[in-house]
Coordinates of C-alpha atoms and ligand atoms in Angstrom, one line a residue:
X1 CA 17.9 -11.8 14.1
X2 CA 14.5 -13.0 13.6
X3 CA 15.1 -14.8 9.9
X4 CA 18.1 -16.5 11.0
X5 CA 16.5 -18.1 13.7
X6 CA 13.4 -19.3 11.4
X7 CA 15.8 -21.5 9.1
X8 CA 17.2 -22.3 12.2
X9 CA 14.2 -23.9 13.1
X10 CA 13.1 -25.1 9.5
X11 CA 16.9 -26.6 8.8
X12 CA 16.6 -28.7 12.2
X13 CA 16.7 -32.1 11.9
X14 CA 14.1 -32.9 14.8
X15 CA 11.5 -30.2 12.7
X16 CA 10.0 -33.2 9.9
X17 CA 6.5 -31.9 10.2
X18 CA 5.1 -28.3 10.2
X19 CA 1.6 -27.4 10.5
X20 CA 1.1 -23.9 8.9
X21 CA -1.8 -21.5 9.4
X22 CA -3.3 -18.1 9.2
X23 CA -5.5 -15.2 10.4
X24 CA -9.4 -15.6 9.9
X25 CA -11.4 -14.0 6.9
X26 CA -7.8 -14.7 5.2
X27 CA -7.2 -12.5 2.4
X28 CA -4.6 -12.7 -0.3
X29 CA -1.5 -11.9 2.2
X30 CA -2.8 -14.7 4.3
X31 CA -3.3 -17.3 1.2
X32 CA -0.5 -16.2 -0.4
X33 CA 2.2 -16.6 2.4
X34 CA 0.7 -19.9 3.4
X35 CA 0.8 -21.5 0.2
X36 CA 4.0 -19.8 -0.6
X37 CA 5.3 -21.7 3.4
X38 CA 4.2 -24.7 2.1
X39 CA 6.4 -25.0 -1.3
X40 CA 9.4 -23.6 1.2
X41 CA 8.9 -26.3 3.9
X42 CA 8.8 -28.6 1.1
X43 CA 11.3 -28.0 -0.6
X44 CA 13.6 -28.1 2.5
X45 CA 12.4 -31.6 2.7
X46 CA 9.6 -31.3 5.3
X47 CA 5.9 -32.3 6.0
X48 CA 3.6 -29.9 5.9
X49 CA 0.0 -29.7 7.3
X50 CA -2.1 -26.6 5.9
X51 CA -4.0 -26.1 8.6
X52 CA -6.5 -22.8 7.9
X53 CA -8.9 -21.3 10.3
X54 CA -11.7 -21.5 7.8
X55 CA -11.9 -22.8 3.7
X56 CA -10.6 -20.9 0.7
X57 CA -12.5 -17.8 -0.1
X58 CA -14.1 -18.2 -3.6
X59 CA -12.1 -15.2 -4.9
X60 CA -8.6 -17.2 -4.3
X61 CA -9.9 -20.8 -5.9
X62 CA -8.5 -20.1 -9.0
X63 CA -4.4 -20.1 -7.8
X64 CA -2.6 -23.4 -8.3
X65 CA -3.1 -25.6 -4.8
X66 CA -6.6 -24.0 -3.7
X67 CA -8.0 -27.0 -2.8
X68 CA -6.1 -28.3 -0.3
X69 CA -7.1 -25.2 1.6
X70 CA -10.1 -26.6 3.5
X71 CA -10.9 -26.5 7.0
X72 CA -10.0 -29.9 8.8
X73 CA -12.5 -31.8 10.0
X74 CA -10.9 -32.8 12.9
X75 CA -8.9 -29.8 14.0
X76 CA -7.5 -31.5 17.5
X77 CA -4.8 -34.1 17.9
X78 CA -2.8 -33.4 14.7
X79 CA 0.7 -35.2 14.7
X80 CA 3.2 -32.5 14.3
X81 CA 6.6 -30.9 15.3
X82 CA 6.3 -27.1 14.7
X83 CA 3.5 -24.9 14.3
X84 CA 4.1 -22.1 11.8
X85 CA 1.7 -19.2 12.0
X86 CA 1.6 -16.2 9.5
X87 CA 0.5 -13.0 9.3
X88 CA -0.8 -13.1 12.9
X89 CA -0.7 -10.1 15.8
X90 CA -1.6 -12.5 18.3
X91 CA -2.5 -16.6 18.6
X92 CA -6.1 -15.5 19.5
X93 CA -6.6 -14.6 15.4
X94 CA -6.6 -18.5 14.1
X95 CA -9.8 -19.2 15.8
X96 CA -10.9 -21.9 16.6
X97 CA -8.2 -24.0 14.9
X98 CA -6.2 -22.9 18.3
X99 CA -7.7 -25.8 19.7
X100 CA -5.4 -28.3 17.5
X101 CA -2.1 -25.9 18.4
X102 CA -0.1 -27.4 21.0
X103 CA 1.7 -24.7 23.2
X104 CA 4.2 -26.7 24.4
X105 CA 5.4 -27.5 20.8
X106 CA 7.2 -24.5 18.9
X107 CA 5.6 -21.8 17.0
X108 CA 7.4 -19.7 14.5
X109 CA 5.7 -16.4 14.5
X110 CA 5.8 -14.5 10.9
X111 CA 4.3 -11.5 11.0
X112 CA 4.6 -7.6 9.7
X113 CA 1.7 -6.1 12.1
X114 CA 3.5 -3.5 14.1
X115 CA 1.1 -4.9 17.2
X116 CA 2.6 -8.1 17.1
X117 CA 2.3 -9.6 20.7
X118 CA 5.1 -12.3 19.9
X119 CA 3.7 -15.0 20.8
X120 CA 5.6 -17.5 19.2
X121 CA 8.4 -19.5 20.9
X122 CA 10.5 -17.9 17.7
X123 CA 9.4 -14.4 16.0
X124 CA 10.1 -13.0 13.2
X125 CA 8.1 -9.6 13.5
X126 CA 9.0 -7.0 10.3
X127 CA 6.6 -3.7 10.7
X128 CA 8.6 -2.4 7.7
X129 CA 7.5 -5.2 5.2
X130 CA 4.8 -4.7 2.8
X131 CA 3.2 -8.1 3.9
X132 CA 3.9 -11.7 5.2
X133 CA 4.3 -12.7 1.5
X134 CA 7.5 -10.2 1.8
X135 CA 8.7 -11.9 4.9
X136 CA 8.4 -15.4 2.4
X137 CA 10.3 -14.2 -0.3
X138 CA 13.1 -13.6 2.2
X139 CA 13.1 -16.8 3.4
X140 CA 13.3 -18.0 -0.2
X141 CA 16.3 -16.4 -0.6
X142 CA 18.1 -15.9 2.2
X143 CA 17.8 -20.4 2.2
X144 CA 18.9 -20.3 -1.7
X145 CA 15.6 -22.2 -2.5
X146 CA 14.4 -21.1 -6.1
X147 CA 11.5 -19.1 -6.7
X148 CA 8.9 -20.8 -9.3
X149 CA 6.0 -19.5 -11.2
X150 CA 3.8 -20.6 -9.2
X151 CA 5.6 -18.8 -6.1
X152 CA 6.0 -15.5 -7.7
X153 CA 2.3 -16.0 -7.8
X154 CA 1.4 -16.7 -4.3
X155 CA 4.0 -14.1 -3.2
X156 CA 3.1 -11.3 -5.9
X157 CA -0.8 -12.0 -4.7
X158 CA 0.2 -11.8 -0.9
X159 CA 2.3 -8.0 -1.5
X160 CA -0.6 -7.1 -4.3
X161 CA -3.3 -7.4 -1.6
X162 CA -1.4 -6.0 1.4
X163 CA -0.8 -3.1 -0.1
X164 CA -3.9 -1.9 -1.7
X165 CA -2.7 -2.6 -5.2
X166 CA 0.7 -0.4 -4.4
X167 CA -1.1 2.3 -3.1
X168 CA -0.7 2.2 0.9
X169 CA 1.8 3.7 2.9
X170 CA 4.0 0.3 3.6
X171 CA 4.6 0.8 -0.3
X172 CA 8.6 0.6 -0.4
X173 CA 10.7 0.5 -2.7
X174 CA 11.7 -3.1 -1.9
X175 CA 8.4 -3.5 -2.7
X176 CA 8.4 -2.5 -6.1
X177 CA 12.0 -4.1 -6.4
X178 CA 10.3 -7.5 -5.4
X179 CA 7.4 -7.3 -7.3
X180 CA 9.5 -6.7 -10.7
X181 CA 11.4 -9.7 -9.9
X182 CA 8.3 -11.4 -9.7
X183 CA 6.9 -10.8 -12.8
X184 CA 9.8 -12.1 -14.7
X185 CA 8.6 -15.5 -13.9
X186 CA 5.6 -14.7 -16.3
X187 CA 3.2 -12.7 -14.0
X188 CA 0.0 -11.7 -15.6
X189 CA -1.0 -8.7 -13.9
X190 CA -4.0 -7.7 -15.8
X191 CA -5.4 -11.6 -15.3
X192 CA -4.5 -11.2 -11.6
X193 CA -6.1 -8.2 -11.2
X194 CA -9.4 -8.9 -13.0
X195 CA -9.1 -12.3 -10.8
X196 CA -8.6 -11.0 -7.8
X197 CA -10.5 -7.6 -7.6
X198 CA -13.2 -7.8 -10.5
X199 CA -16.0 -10.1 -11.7
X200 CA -17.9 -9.6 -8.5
X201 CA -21.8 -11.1 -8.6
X202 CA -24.1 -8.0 -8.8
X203 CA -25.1 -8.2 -5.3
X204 CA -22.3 -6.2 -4.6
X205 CA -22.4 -3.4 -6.2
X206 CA -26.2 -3.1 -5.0
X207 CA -24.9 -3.7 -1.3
X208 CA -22.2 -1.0 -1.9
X209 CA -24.8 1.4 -3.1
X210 CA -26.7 0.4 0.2
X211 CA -23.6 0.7 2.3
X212 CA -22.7 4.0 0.8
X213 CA -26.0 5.6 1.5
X214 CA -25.0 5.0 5.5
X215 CA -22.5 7.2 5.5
X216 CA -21.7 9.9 7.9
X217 CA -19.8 12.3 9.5
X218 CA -18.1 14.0 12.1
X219 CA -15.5 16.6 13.9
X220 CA -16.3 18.5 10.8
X221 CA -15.7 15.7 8.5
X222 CA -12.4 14.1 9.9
X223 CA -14.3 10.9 10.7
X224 CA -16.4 8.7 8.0
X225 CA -17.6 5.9 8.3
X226 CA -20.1 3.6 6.9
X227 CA -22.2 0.4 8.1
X228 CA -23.2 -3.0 6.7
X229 CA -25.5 -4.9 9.1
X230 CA -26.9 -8.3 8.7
X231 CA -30.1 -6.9 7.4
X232 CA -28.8 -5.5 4.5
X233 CA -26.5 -8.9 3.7
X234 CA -29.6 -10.9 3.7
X235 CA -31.7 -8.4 1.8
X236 CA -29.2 -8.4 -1.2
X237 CA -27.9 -12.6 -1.0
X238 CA -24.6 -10.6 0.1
X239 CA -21.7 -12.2 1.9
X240 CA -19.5 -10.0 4.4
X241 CA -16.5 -11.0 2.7
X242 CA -17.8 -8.9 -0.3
X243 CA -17.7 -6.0 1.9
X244 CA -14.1 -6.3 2.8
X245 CA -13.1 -3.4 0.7
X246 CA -15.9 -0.6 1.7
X247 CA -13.9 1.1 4.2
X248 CA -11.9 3.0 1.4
X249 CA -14.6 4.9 0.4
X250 CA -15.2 7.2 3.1
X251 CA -11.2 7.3 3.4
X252 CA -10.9 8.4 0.0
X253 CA -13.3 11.5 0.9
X254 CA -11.4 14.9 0.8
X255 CA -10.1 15.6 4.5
X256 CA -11.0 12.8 6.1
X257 CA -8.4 11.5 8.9
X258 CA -10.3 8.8 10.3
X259 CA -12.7 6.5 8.8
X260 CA -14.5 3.1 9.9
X261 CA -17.0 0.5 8.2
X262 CA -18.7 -1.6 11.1
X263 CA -19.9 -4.9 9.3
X264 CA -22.3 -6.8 11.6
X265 CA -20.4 -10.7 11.4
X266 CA -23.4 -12.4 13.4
X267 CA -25.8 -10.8 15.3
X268 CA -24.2 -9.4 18.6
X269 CA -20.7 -9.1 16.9
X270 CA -19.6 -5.9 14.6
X271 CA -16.2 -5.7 12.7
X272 CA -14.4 -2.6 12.6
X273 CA -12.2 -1.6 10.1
X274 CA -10.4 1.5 10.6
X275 CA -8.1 3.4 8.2
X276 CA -5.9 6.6 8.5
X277 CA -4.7 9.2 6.1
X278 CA -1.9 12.0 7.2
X279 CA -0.1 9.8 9.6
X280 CA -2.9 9.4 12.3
X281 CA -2.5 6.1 13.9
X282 CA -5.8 4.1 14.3
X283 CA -3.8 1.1 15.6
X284 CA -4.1 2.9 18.9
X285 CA -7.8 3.6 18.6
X286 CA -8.0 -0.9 17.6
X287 CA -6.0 -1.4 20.5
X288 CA -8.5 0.3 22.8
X289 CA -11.1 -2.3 21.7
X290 CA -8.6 -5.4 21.9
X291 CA -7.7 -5.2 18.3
X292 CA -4.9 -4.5 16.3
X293 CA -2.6 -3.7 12.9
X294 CA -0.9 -1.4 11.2
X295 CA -0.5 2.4 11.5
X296 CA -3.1 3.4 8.9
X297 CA -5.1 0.6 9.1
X298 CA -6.2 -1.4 11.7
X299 CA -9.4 -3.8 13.0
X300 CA -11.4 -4.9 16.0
X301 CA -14.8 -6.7 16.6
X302 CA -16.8 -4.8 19.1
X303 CA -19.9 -7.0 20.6
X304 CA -23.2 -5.0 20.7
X305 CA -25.4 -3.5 18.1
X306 CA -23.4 -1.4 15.1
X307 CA -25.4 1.8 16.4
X308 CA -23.9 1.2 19.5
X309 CA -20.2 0.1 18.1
X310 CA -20.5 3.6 16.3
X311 CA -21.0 5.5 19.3
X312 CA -18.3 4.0 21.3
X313 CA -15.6 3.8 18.3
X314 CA -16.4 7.5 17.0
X315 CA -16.0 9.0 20.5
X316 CA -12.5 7.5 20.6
X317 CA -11.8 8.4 17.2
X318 CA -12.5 12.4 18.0
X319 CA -10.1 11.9 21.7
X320 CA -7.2 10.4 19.6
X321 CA -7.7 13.3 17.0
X322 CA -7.9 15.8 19.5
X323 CA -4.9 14.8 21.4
X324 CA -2.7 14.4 18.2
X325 CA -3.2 17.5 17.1
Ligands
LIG401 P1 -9.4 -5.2 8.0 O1 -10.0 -4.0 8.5 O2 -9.1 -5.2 6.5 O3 -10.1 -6.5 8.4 O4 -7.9 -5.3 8.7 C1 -7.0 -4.3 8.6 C2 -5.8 -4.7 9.4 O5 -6.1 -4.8 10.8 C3 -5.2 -6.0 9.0 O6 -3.8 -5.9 8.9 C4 -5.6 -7.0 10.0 O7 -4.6 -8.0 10.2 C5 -5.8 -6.2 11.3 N1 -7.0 -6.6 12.0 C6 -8.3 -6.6 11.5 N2 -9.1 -7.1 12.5 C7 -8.4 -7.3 13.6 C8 -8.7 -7.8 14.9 O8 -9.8 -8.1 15.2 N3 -7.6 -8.0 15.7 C9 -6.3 -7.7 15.4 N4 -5.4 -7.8 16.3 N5 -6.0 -7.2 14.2 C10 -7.0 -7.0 13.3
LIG402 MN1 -0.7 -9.1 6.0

């Protein structure tokens, strides 16, 4: 089984140095994982290299160990035995830290994305886990390596995120049996929370109002969606990672199946975030467009202008809902 062949790799005596890294515009299960792979590998007497695609969002610089996420300067010839990726559906996510991965070297692959391409000499793939964070709180204890404060936090951040705050559909009760667990190595949830989701700058809020007034509709209100383009970013001092979280408002509309936000990254290039209620399965619809996920929610980047991303994406959206119902 996938796990056992992970502390396989990690117990080896050969493995003394493991570069770990995650997905771009990382997000708390990303962080959270790495960080908590880095206390694991450490504590099974290895070297570890953090080795991010990009440097620690402003939102996460508050958890214990932030700073020595930053982007490497110099991202090729790195002297190391086993690459660790997490949280990954395919190599191509990393960026352009690829460049410093060396293929003929192994890479554990520890992921829950049901569109995992497993790409890793060794995968661990677990569509049924909440998160990668999950995956690392296995390891923990299926390797009898104690779990700190400071873990519980990376790993209660990583299945926190992942999950929508407990609200998504990979909500088990594993996941609540973890996460209790958790916060008897003094979790503060409120503080967490307010940390993690509130104390936004102003900008926004304004930007959301912005966004929201974008939205529309079709197939009689089955499809949402909403738009952020580069325009609007500049005209409120906004950052797109600030936008991260706008696709749940035209989910949360009454009967909608399908919805999308299409954020303009850079010119040329739009983000798609897709999201699903009753079961429909947008990973199919991301797949189409070379991306990936989960069942109910899933992304791509689309090159082009957003009008035109719309077009293209909301046709597809109305064929997948025809033909599954
Ligand atoms: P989000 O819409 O929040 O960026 O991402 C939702 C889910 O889709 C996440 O699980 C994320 O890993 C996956 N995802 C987002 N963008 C891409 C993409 O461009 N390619 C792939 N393969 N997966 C993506
Ligand atoms: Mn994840």
């Amino acid at each position: 089984m996938g796990i056992n062949n992970i502390i396989k790799a990690i117990r080896s005596k050969k493995s003394k140095r493991f570069l770990i890294s995650t997905h771009r515009n990382m997000e708390g299960d990303a962080i959270g994982s790495m960080l908590a792979m880095a206390e694991l590998l450490k504590r099974a007497g290895k070297k570890v290299i953090l080795f991010p695609p990009e440097d620690m969002p402003d939102t996460y610089k508050f958890l214990p160990g932030a700073a020595k996420v930053k982007l490497m300067s110099n991202i090729k010839d790195i002297d190391y035995d086993v690459a660790c990726l997490l949280d990954c559906t395919d190599i191509e996510r990393i960026g352009s830290v690829k460049v410093g991965i060396c293929l003929t070297r192994p890479i554990l692959n520890i992921d829950h994305h049901i569109s995992n391409t497993y790409f890793g000499s060794i995968n661990w793939v677990e569509p049924n886990m909440s998160s990668s964070g999950e995956q690392i709180y296995h390891l923990f204890r299926k390797m009898s390596i104690p779990i700190n404060k400071r873990v519980a936090l990376y790993i209660y951040i990583a299945m926190l995120t992942d999950t929508g705050s407990f609200r998504y559909s990979n909500t088990t009760a594993d996941t609540h049996r973890i996460i209790a667990e958790l916060m008897q190595y003094g979790i503060d949830a409120v503080d967490i929370y307010r940390k993690v989701y509130e104390g936004v700058p102003r900008s926004s809020l304004t930007l959301l109002a912005s966004a929201l007034s974008t939205l529309d509709t079709a197939k009689n209100g089955e499809i949402a969606w909403v738009h952020v383009s580069k325009a609007m970013l500049s005209s409120h001092k906004a950052g797109i990672e600030e936008t991260q979280d706008f696709v749940n408002f035209p989910r949360s509309i009454k009967g909608v199946k399908i919805a999308l936000a299409f954020r303009e990254a850079r010119k040329g290039l739009v983000k798609v975030s897709l999201r699903s209620n009753e079961g429909v399965d947008v990973n199919r619809l991301a797949k189409q467009f070379n991306g990936g996920g989960h069942s109910s929610a899933s992304g791509c980047v689309l090159k082009g202008t957003i009008s035109g991303a719309e077009k293209i994406v909301v046709t597809s959206a109305k064929k997948l809902l025809r033909n599954s119902t």
